[in-house]
Amino acid sequence: MGTRKLVDITQFIKQSFGLWKAQRSAHHLAFAHFEAVESRIKVSEITPDDSRVIELCRSNQIEPKRAIMPFQMTWEGHSDWDDGEVMEGSCILVPIPDKDRPNQGKLLRDQGYAEMIAAVGNYNITEDGTFILITEYKRAAAEEKIWFVNPNLRCRVSLIKTSNGTGVVTASFSSEIRSLKADSNF
Amino acid sequence: MGTRKLVDITQFIKQSFGLWKAQRSAHHLAFAHFEAVESRIKVSEITPDDSRVIELCRSNQIEPKRAIMPFQMTWEGHSDWDDGEVMEGSCILVPIPDKDRPNQGKLLRDQGYAEMIAAVGNYNITEDGTFILITEYKRAAAEEKIWFVNPNLRCRVSLIKTSNGTGVVTASFSSEIRSLKADSNF
């Protein structure tokens, strides 16, 4: 209590590498509806000289050498709203720390596959080690908080807001447990 | 981003007064089970000279004049695990700030009704305005994070851990929307 965990972006991303088994609940607030999603997530390192990293930096007019700890996220899951369909996707994420403050900056995301759109978010790591990411889209804004309870349990709260920031449409919570067994299919 | 919201315990509790409609999802991690709970919560002010406040302080060997902003929480809800049964309860909560640091201290809770046990938690308000409460019981520990997204939306993440703090048994998330119409039945 009261002690500060100084976590930097490099440490935070390193802690995220691996396979995770996620339970996610989405609360659709206007209808008081609950949605349950189970998924597997893989977070893996990619090298800063990977062509996809360089291209993503250039398409955002950012010097590729400012990128640190780029990574790839891949997921596969299903929702109780649509039992038959498997949701899957993958994207590249590239942190660009501010020059003067390493624990805040931009997070570039490529288009990936599965209906993702390219986006640039602003991240910030609070003094208690919570990673906060705010991403503005044309018609909506997303605010995420991610923190580690211990090295094998990560929590993530995501809010989808209207673009003017007033209304929250969906609030969702994901609890992610590190999966220790390697899964060759993933 | 990066600006600090200095929120004190008094402000935090005042923001909580009123009626709330809550959607809560509990993730029972060992079984990857989802539980959905809908409830109404009422948070109301009680005066520091209320006999229940004085008694609760005395039973914890604390000077009643150290109490600030005592309040009562009342709830009524139902879970999708047990559709027939209505869960309801009420308790008194009494913050006792540390003498030197007002944004951390103890939170006393009385036994209330509905299977509650009396408890003393340690609270802390982080620099970004998140209220963190850690309560240790004989065989378990609870860690809660509560924050306001806006004055009418509160989020709460609760973790139930084994008493040695290693394992997290349940992770739950509650999104709480301020209910604007008064409800005479509550």
GROMACS .gro file of C-alpha atoms in nm:
model
  372
    1MET     CA    1   0.000   0.000   0.000
    2GLY     CA    2   0.132   0.337  -0.091
    3THR     CA    3   0.454   0.202  -0.234
    4ARG     CA    4   0.521   0.292  -0.592
    5LYS     CA    5   0.595   0.028  -0.846
    6LEU     CA    6   0.789   0.203  -1.114
    7VAL     CA    7   0.710   0.000  -1.420
    8ASP     CA    8   0.836   0.108  -1.758
    9ILE     CA    9   0.688   0.028  -2.095
   10THR     CA   10   0.964  -0.224  -2.172
   11GLN     CA   11   0.899  -0.419  -1.854
   12PHE     CA   12   0.526  -0.403  -1.905
   13ILE     CA   13   0.543  -0.549  -2.253
   14LYS     CA   14   0.795  -0.815  -2.151
   15GLN     CA   15   0.558  -0.928  -1.876
   16SER     CA   16   0.290  -0.967  -2.140
   17PHE     CA   17   0.481  -1.204  -2.367
   18GLY     CA   18   0.338  -1.553  -2.381
   19LEU     CA   19   0.010  -1.733  -2.414
   20TRP     CA   20  -0.294  -1.621  -2.219
   21LYS     CA   21  -0.633  -1.773  -2.159
   22ALA     CA   22  -0.885  -1.492  -2.131
   23GLN     CA   23  -1.237  -1.464  -1.991
   24ARG     CA   24  -1.398  -1.143  -2.102
   25SER     CA   25  -1.733  -1.000  -1.999
   26ALA     CA   26  -1.879  -0.712  -2.193
   27HIS     CA   27  -2.152  -0.502  -2.036
   28HIS     CA   28  -2.363  -0.334  -2.303
   29LEU     CA   29  -2.482  -0.059  -2.076
   30ALA     CA   30  -2.787   0.075  -2.256
   31PHE     CA   31  -2.950  -0.269  -2.259
   32ALA     CA   32  -2.793  -0.405  -1.937
   33HIS     CA   33  -2.682  -0.697  -2.149
   34PHE     CA   34  -2.398  -0.933  -2.058
   35GLU     CA   35  -2.178  -1.093  -2.319
   36ALA     CA   36  -1.924  -1.364  -2.230
   37VAL     CA   37  -1.619  -1.424  -2.447
   38GLU     CA   38  -1.353  -1.690  -2.404
   39SER     CA   39  -1.034  -1.657  -2.597
   40ARG     CA   40  -0.670  -1.739  -2.622
   41ILE     CA   41  -0.423  -1.459  -2.674
   42LYS     CA   42  -0.061  -1.479  -2.778
   43VAL     CA   43   0.172  -1.185  -2.729
   44SER     CA   44   0.509  -1.220  -2.899
   45GLU     CA   45   0.815  -1.009  -2.954
   46ILE     CA   46   0.906  -0.884  -3.296
   47THR     CA   47   1.229  -0.712  -3.379
   48PRO     CA   48   1.244  -0.335  -3.432
   49ASP     CA   49   1.391  -0.394  -3.778
   50ASP     CA   50   1.097  -0.608  -3.888
   51SER     CA   51   0.965  -0.464  -4.213
   52ARG     CA   52   0.612  -0.438  -4.072
   53VAL     CA   53   0.739  -0.219  -3.786
   54ILE     CA   54   0.932   0.006  -4.020
   55GLU     CA   55   0.637   0.042  -4.253
   56LEU     CA   56   0.396   0.120  -3.969
   57CYS     CA   57   0.630   0.390  -3.837
   58ARG     CA   58   0.675   0.543  -4.180
   59SER     CA   59   0.302   0.546  -4.252
   60ASN     CA   60   0.268   0.753  -3.932
   61GLN     CA   61   0.560   0.984  -4.020
   62ILE     CA   62   0.764   0.854  -3.727
   63GLU     CA   63   1.133   0.769  -3.732
   64PRO     CA   64   1.151   0.386  -3.701
   65LYS     CA   65   1.441   0.413  -3.458
   66ARG     CA   66   1.207   0.567  -3.198
   67ALA     CA   67   1.013   0.238  -3.173
   68ILE     CA   68   1.077   0.025  -2.868
   69MET     CA   69   0.960  -0.328  -2.790
   70PRO     CA   70   0.727  -0.379  -3.085
   71PHE     CA   71   0.506  -0.684  -3.045
   72GLN     CA   72   0.240  -0.890  -3.210
   73MET     CA   73  -0.094  -0.994  -3.062
   74THR     CA   74  -0.286  -1.288  -3.200
   75TRP     CA   75  -0.621  -1.405  -3.065
   76GLU     CA   76  -0.883  -1.668  -3.122
   77GLY     CA   77  -1.207  -1.693  -2.932
   78HIS     CA   78  -1.579  -1.724  -2.923
   79SER     CA   79  -1.865  -1.528  -2.772
   80ASP     CA   80  -2.186  -1.658  -2.618
   81TRP     CA   81  -2.366  -1.419  -2.855
   82ASP     CA   82  -2.262  -1.617  -3.154
   83ASP     CA   83  -2.163  -1.965  -3.054
   84GLY     CA   84  -2.083  -2.093  -3.397
   85GLU     CA   85  -1.842  -1.828  -3.508
   86VAL     CA   86  -1.476  -1.817  -3.414
   87MET     CA   87  -1.336  -1.468  -3.378
   88GLU     CA   88  -0.973  -1.441  -3.463
   89GLY     CA   89  -0.725  -1.176  -3.552
   90SER     CA   90  -0.373  -1.049  -3.524
   91CYS     CA   91  -0.206  -0.712  -3.519
   92ILE     CA   92   0.130  -0.545  -3.477
   93LEU     CA   93   0.171  -0.289  -3.200
   94VAL     CA   94   0.456  -0.041  -3.184
   95PRO     CA   95   0.520   0.182  -2.880
   96ILE     CA   96   0.676   0.521  -2.950
   97PRO     CA   97   0.771   0.674  -2.613
   98ASP     CA   98   0.771   1.050  -2.574
   99LYS     CA   99   1.124   1.186  -2.590
  100ASP     CA  100   1.118   1.338  -2.245
  101ARG     CA  101   0.883   1.098  -2.065
  102PRO     CA  102   0.944   0.732  -2.143
  103ASN     CA  103   0.631   0.612  -1.962
  104GLN     CA  104   0.397   0.789  -2.193
  105GLY     CA  105   0.378   0.804  -2.567
  106LYS     CA  106   0.199   0.672  -2.869
  107LEU     CA  107   0.105   0.318  -2.952
  108LEU     CA  108   0.079   0.248  -3.324
  109ARG     CA  109  -0.136  -0.039  -3.441
  110ASP     CA  110  -0.154  -0.179  -3.789
  111GLN     CA  111  -0.465  -0.288  -3.968
  112GLY     CA  112  -0.406  -0.655  -3.898
  113TYR     CA  113  -0.675  -0.888  -4.015
  114ALA     CA  114  -1.030  -0.944  -3.886
  115GLU     CA  115  -1.190  -0.604  -3.925
  116MET     CA  116  -0.926  -0.413  -3.735
  117ILE     CA  117  -0.851  -0.062  -3.844
  118ALA     CA  118  -0.515   0.101  -3.809
  119ALA     CA  119  -0.504   0.333  -3.511
  120VAL     CA  120  -0.275   0.548  -3.301
  121GLY     CA  121  -0.342   0.551  -2.927
  122ASN     CA  122  -0.187   0.748  -2.643
  123TYR     CA  123  -0.049   0.542  -2.357
  124ASN     CA  124   0.055   0.627  -2.008
  125ILE     CA  125   0.179   0.406  -1.724
  126THR     CA  126   0.059   0.524  -1.384
  127GLU     CA  127   0.275   0.515  -1.075
  128ASP     CA  128   0.100   0.199  -0.955
  129GLY     CA  129   0.190   0.019  -1.276
  130THR     CA  130  -0.138   0.043  -1.467
  131PHE     CA  131  -0.106   0.081  -1.842
  132ILE     CA  132  -0.368   0.324  -1.974
  133LEU     CA  133  -0.438   0.349  -2.344
  134ILE     CA  134  -0.672   0.600  -2.505
  135THR     CA  135  -0.752   0.559  -2.872
  136GLU     CA  136  -0.972   0.794  -3.066
  137TYR     CA  137  -1.158   0.677  -3.372
  138LYS     CA  138  -1.385   0.874  -3.600
  139ARG     CA  139  -1.705   0.789  -3.418
  140ALA     CA  140  -1.588   0.644  -3.090
  141ALA     CA  141  -1.309   0.644  -2.838
  142ALA     CA  142  -1.166   0.351  -2.646
  143GLU     CA  143  -1.007   0.370  -2.303
  144GLU     CA  144  -0.825   0.067  -2.170
  145LYS     CA  145  -0.661  -0.002  -1.835
  146ILE     CA  146  -0.437  -0.306  -1.810
  147TRP     CA  147  -0.253  -0.420  -1.500
  148PHE     CA  148  -0.081  -0.727  -1.363
  149VAL     CA  149  -0.214  -0.873  -1.040
  150ASN     CA  150   0.080  -1.112  -1.043
  151PRO     CA  151   0.309  -1.230  -1.325
  152ASN     CA  152   0.048  -1.486  -1.432
  153LEU     CA  153  -0.272  -1.283  -1.407
  154ARG     CA  154  -0.350  -0.973  -1.605
  155CYS     CA  155  -0.668  -0.764  -1.585
  156ARG     CA  156  -0.796  -0.538  -1.858
  157VAL     CA  157  -1.091  -0.299  -1.843
  158SER     CA  158  -1.201  -0.146  -2.175
  159LEU     CA  159  -1.452   0.129  -2.218
  160ILE     CA  160  -1.600   0.218  -2.555
  161LYS     CA  161  -1.721   0.577  -2.552
  162THR     CA  162  -1.897   0.796  -2.802
  163SER     CA  163  -1.646   1.014  -2.979
  164ASN     CA  164  -1.729   1.325  -2.777
  165GLY     CA  165  -1.633   1.128  -2.467
  166THR     CA  166  -1.959   1.174  -2.282
  167GLY     CA  167  -2.136   0.843  -2.308
  168VAL     CA  168  -1.991   0.501  -2.237
  169VAL     CA  169  -2.152   0.241  -2.460
  170THR     CA  170  -1.974  -0.074  -2.350
  171ALA     CA  171  -1.765  -0.154  -2.043
  172SER     CA  172  -1.577  -0.480  -2.058
  173PHE     CA  173  -1.347  -0.671  -1.831
  174SER     CA  174  -1.100  -0.938  -1.923
  175SER     CA  175  -0.915  -1.161  -1.679
  176GLU     CA  176  -0.618  -1.323  -1.849
  177ILE     CA  177  -0.435  -1.619  -1.702
  178ARG     CA  178  -0.096  -1.722  -1.833
  179SER     CA  179  -0.121  -2.052  -2.011
  180LEU     CA  180   0.179  -2.260  -1.921
  181LYS     CA  181   0.149  -2.536  -2.174
  182ALA     CA  182   0.262  -2.457  -2.522
  183ASP     CA  183  -0.009  -2.501  -2.780
  184SER     CA  184   0.122  -2.602  -3.115
  185ASN     CA  185  -0.200  -2.503  -3.291
  186PHE     CA  186  -0.171  -2.141  -3.194
  187MET     CA  187  -0.320   1.198  -2.005
  188GLY     CA  188  -0.056   1.249  -1.746
  189THR     CA  189  -0.249   1.506  -1.548
  190ARG     CA  190  -0.312   1.417  -1.190
  191LYS     CA  191  -0.658   1.420  -1.047
  192LEU     CA  192  -0.610   1.475  -0.677
  193VAL     CA  193  -0.915   1.311  -0.528
  194ASP     CA  194  -0.954   1.285  -0.155
  195ILE     CA  195  -1.154   1.029   0.038
  196THR     CA  196  -1.428   1.282   0.118
  197GLN     CA  197  -1.479   1.370  -0.249
  198PHE     CA  198  -1.467   1.006  -0.349
  199ILE     CA  199  -1.741   0.908  -0.106
  200LYS     CA  200  -1.956   1.210  -0.191
  201GLN     CA  201  -1.940   1.112  -0.558
  202SER     CA  202  -2.068   0.770  -0.460
  203PHE     CA  203  -2.383   0.888  -0.285
  204GLY     CA  204  -2.702   0.794  -0.462
  205LEU     CA  205  -2.868   0.503  -0.633
  206TRP     CA  206  -2.675   0.285  -0.876
  207LYS     CA  207  -2.776   0.016  -1.118
  208ALA     CA  208  -2.497  -0.239  -1.138
  209GLN     CA  209  -2.401  -0.510  -1.384
  210ARG     CA  210  -2.143  -0.740  -1.232
  211SER     CA  211  -1.957  -1.025  -1.398
  212ALA     CA  212  -1.766  -1.269  -1.185
  213HIS     CA  213  -1.499  -1.486  -1.344
  214HIS     CA  214  -1.443  -1.801  -1.141
  215LEU     CA  215  -1.096  -1.858  -1.272
  216ALA     CA  216  -1.033  -2.223  -1.192
  217PHE     CA  217  -1.341  -2.332  -1.387
  218ALA     CA  218  -1.345  -2.048  -1.644
  219HIS     CA  219  -1.702  -1.991  -1.534
  220PHE     CA  220  -1.892  -1.666  -1.588
  221GLU     CA  221  -2.151  -1.543  -1.343
  222ALA     CA  222  -2.374  -1.243  -1.419
  223VAL     CA  223  -2.529  -1.039  -1.140
  224GLU     CA  224  -2.767  -0.746  -1.171
  225SER     CA  225  -2.826  -0.532  -0.868
  226ARG     CA  226  -2.928  -0.198  -0.732
  227ILE     CA  227  -2.701  -0.027  -0.484
  228LYS     CA  228  -2.776   0.267  -0.261
  229VAL     CA  229  -2.497   0.464  -0.097
  230SER     CA  230  -2.610   0.712   0.165
  231GLU     CA  231  -2.450   0.944   0.414
  232ILE     CA  232  -2.474   0.881   0.784
  233THR     CA  233  -2.364   1.126   1.047
  234PRO     CA  234  -2.040   1.073   1.241
  235ASP     CA  235  -2.237   1.081   1.567
  236ASP     CA  236  -2.464   0.796   1.458
  237SER     CA  237  -2.453   0.534   1.733
  238ARG     CA  238  -2.360   0.260   1.481
  239VAL     CA  239  -2.052   0.458   1.377
  240ILE     CA  240  -1.944   0.519   1.735
  241GLU     CA  241  -1.993   0.156   1.824
  242LEU     CA  242  -1.799   0.033   1.521
  243CYS     CA  243  -1.506   0.265   1.605
  244ARG     CA  244  -1.504   0.155   1.969
  245SER     CA  245  -1.515  -0.214   1.881
  246ASN     CA  246  -1.198  -0.148   1.677
  247GLN     CA  247  -1.031   0.057   1.956
  248ILE     CA  248  -1.043   0.372   1.743
  249GLU     CA  249  -1.140   0.718   1.863
  250PRO     CA  250  -1.480   0.793   1.699
  251LYS     CA  251  -1.373   1.150   1.623
  252ARG     CA  252  -1.117   1.017   1.370
  253ALA     CA  253  -1.402   0.889   1.148
  254ILE     CA  254  -1.478   1.091   0.837
  255MET     CA  255  -1.767   1.056   0.592
  256PRO     CA  256  -1.922   0.737   0.726
  257PHE     CA  257  -2.176   0.588   0.490
  258GLN     CA  258  -2.419   0.306   0.442
  259MET     CA  259  -2.441   0.070   0.146
  260THR     CA  260  -2.759  -0.123   0.073
  261TRP     CA  261  -2.799  -0.364  -0.218
  262GLU     CA  262  -3.049  -0.592  -0.375
  263GLY     CA  263  -2.982  -0.814  -0.672
  264HIS     CA  264  -2.994  -1.148  -0.840
  265SER     CA  265  -2.743  -1.376  -1.005
  266ASP     CA  266  -2.787  -1.596  -1.310
  267TRP     CA  267  -2.657  -1.881  -1.094
  268ASP     CA  268  -2.962  -1.877  -0.877
  269ASP     CA  269  -3.244  -1.704  -1.054
  270GLY     CA  270  -3.503  -1.747  -0.783
  271GLU     CA  271  -3.311  -1.599  -0.495
  272VAL     CA  272  -3.278  -1.229  -0.424
  273MET     CA  273  -2.949  -1.129  -0.265
  274GLU     CA  274  -2.975  -0.833  -0.040
  275GLY     CA  275  -2.777  -0.673   0.233
  276SER     CA  276  -2.664  -0.357   0.398
  277CYS     CA  277  -2.361  -0.242   0.589
  278ILE     CA  278  -2.204   0.061   0.752
  279LEU     CA  279  -1.861   0.173   0.634
  280VAL     CA  280  -1.639   0.410   0.829
  281PRO     CA  281  -1.316   0.558   0.684
  282ILE     CA  282  -1.039   0.630   0.935
  283PRO     CA  283  -0.770   0.827   0.748
  284ASP     CA  284  -0.409   0.798   0.857
  285LYS     CA  285  -0.307   1.098   1.064
  286ASP     CA  286  -0.029   1.205   0.830
  287ARG     CA  287  -0.170   1.088   0.495
  288PRO     CA  288  -0.538   1.159   0.445
  289ASN     CA  289  -0.564   0.956   0.125
  290GLN     CA  290  -0.485   0.632   0.292
  291GLY     CA  291  -0.615   0.470   0.602
  292LYS     CA  292  -0.850   0.207   0.732
  293LEU     CA  293  -1.204   0.132   0.629
  294LEU     CA  294  -1.414  -0.024   0.903
  295ARG     CA  295  -1.715  -0.231   0.806
  296ASP     CA  296  -1.980  -0.364   1.039
  297GLN     CA  297  -2.135  -0.705   1.023
  298GLY     CA  298  -2.445  -0.578   0.847
  299TYR     CA  299  -2.694  -0.842   0.749
  300ALA     CA  300  -2.682  -1.109   0.480
  301GLU     CA  301  -2.377  -1.312   0.577
  302MET     CA  302  -2.140  -1.020   0.596
  303ILE     CA  303  -1.865  -1.038   0.851
  304ALA     CA  304  -1.714  -0.735   1.018
  305ALA     CA  305  -1.385  -0.639   0.860
  306VAL     CA  306  -1.114  -0.377   0.857
  307GLY     CA  307  -0.961  -0.295   0.520
  308ASN     CA  308  -0.675  -0.070   0.419
  309TYR     CA  309  -0.756   0.190   0.157
  310ASN     CA  310  -0.545   0.410  -0.061
  311ILE     CA  311  -0.640   0.658  -0.332
  312THR     CA  312  -0.393   0.663  -0.618
  313GLU     CA  313  -0.287   0.980  -0.793
  314ASP     CA  314  -0.522   0.906  -1.083
  315GLY     CA  315  -0.819   0.887  -0.848
  316THR     CA  316  -0.857   0.511  -0.811
  317PHE     CA  317  -0.973   0.392  -0.470
  318ILE     CA  318  -0.791   0.072  -0.373
  319LEU     CA  319  -0.912  -0.138  -0.082
  320ILE     CA  320  -0.736  -0.444   0.054
  321THR     CA  321  -0.916  -0.651   0.314
  322GLU     CA  322  -0.766  -0.955   0.477
  323TYR     CA  323  -0.987  -1.227   0.614
  324LYS     CA  324  -0.889  -1.547   0.791
  325ARG     CA  325  -0.882  -1.760   0.479
  326ALA     CA  326  -0.891  -1.509   0.196
  327ALA     CA  327  -0.802  -1.157   0.097
  328ALA     CA  328  -1.001  -0.918  -0.119
  329GLU     CA  329  -0.855  -0.644  -0.335
  330GLU     CA  330  -1.088  -0.388  -0.488
  331LYS     CA  331  -1.024  -0.104  -0.729
  332ILE     CA  332  -1.302   0.149  -0.775
  333TRP     CA  333  -1.292   0.449  -1.005
  334PHE     CA  334  -1.525   0.698  -1.166
  335VAL     CA  335  -1.525   0.718  -1.544
  336ASN     CA  336  -1.758   1.015  -1.515
  337PRO     CA  337  -1.988   1.131  -1.232
  338ASN     CA  338  -2.254   0.882  -1.344
  339LEU     CA  339  -2.043   0.574  -1.416
  340ARG     CA  340  -1.834   0.389  -1.163
  341CYS     CA  341  -1.622   0.080  -1.228
  342ARG     CA  342  -1.518  -0.169  -0.966
  343VAL     CA  343  -1.281  -0.463  -1.006
  344SER     CA  344  -1.269  -0.709  -0.715
  345LEU     CA  345  -1.023  -0.991  -0.673
  346ILE     CA  346  -1.068  -1.264  -0.417
  347LYS     CA  347  -0.734  -1.418  -0.332
  348THR     CA  348  -0.625  -1.702  -0.110
  349SER     CA  349  -0.507  -1.567   0.224
  350ASN     CA  350  -0.140  -1.603   0.139
  351GLY     CA  351  -0.202  -1.374  -0.156
  352THR     CA  352  -0.070  -1.607  -0.423
  353GLY     CA  353  -0.378  -1.740  -0.595
  354VAL     CA  354  -0.668  -1.537  -0.730
  355VAL     CA  355  -0.987  -1.739  -0.708
  356THR     CA  356  -1.240  -1.494  -0.849
  357ALA     CA  357  -1.200  -1.175  -1.052
  358SER     CA  358  -1.512  -0.969  -1.089
  359PHE     CA  359  -1.607  -0.648  -1.260
  360SER     CA  360  -1.899  -0.424  -1.185
  361SER     CA  361  -2.012  -0.134  -1.400
  362GLU     CA  362  -2.240   0.093  -1.202
  363ILE     CA  363  -2.462   0.354  -1.363
  364ARG     CA  364  -2.624   0.626  -1.157
  365SER     CA  365  -2.995   0.575  -1.144
  366LEU     CA  366  -3.163   0.911  -1.179
  367LYS     CA  367  -3.518   0.822  -1.084
  368ALA     CA  368  -3.586   0.781  -0.717
  369ASP     CA  369  -3.715   0.439  -0.629
  370SER     CA  370  -3.946   0.440  -0.333
  371ASN     CA  371  -3.913   0.066  -0.282
  372PHE     CA  372  -3.545   0.082  -0.209
   0.00000   0.00000   0.00000
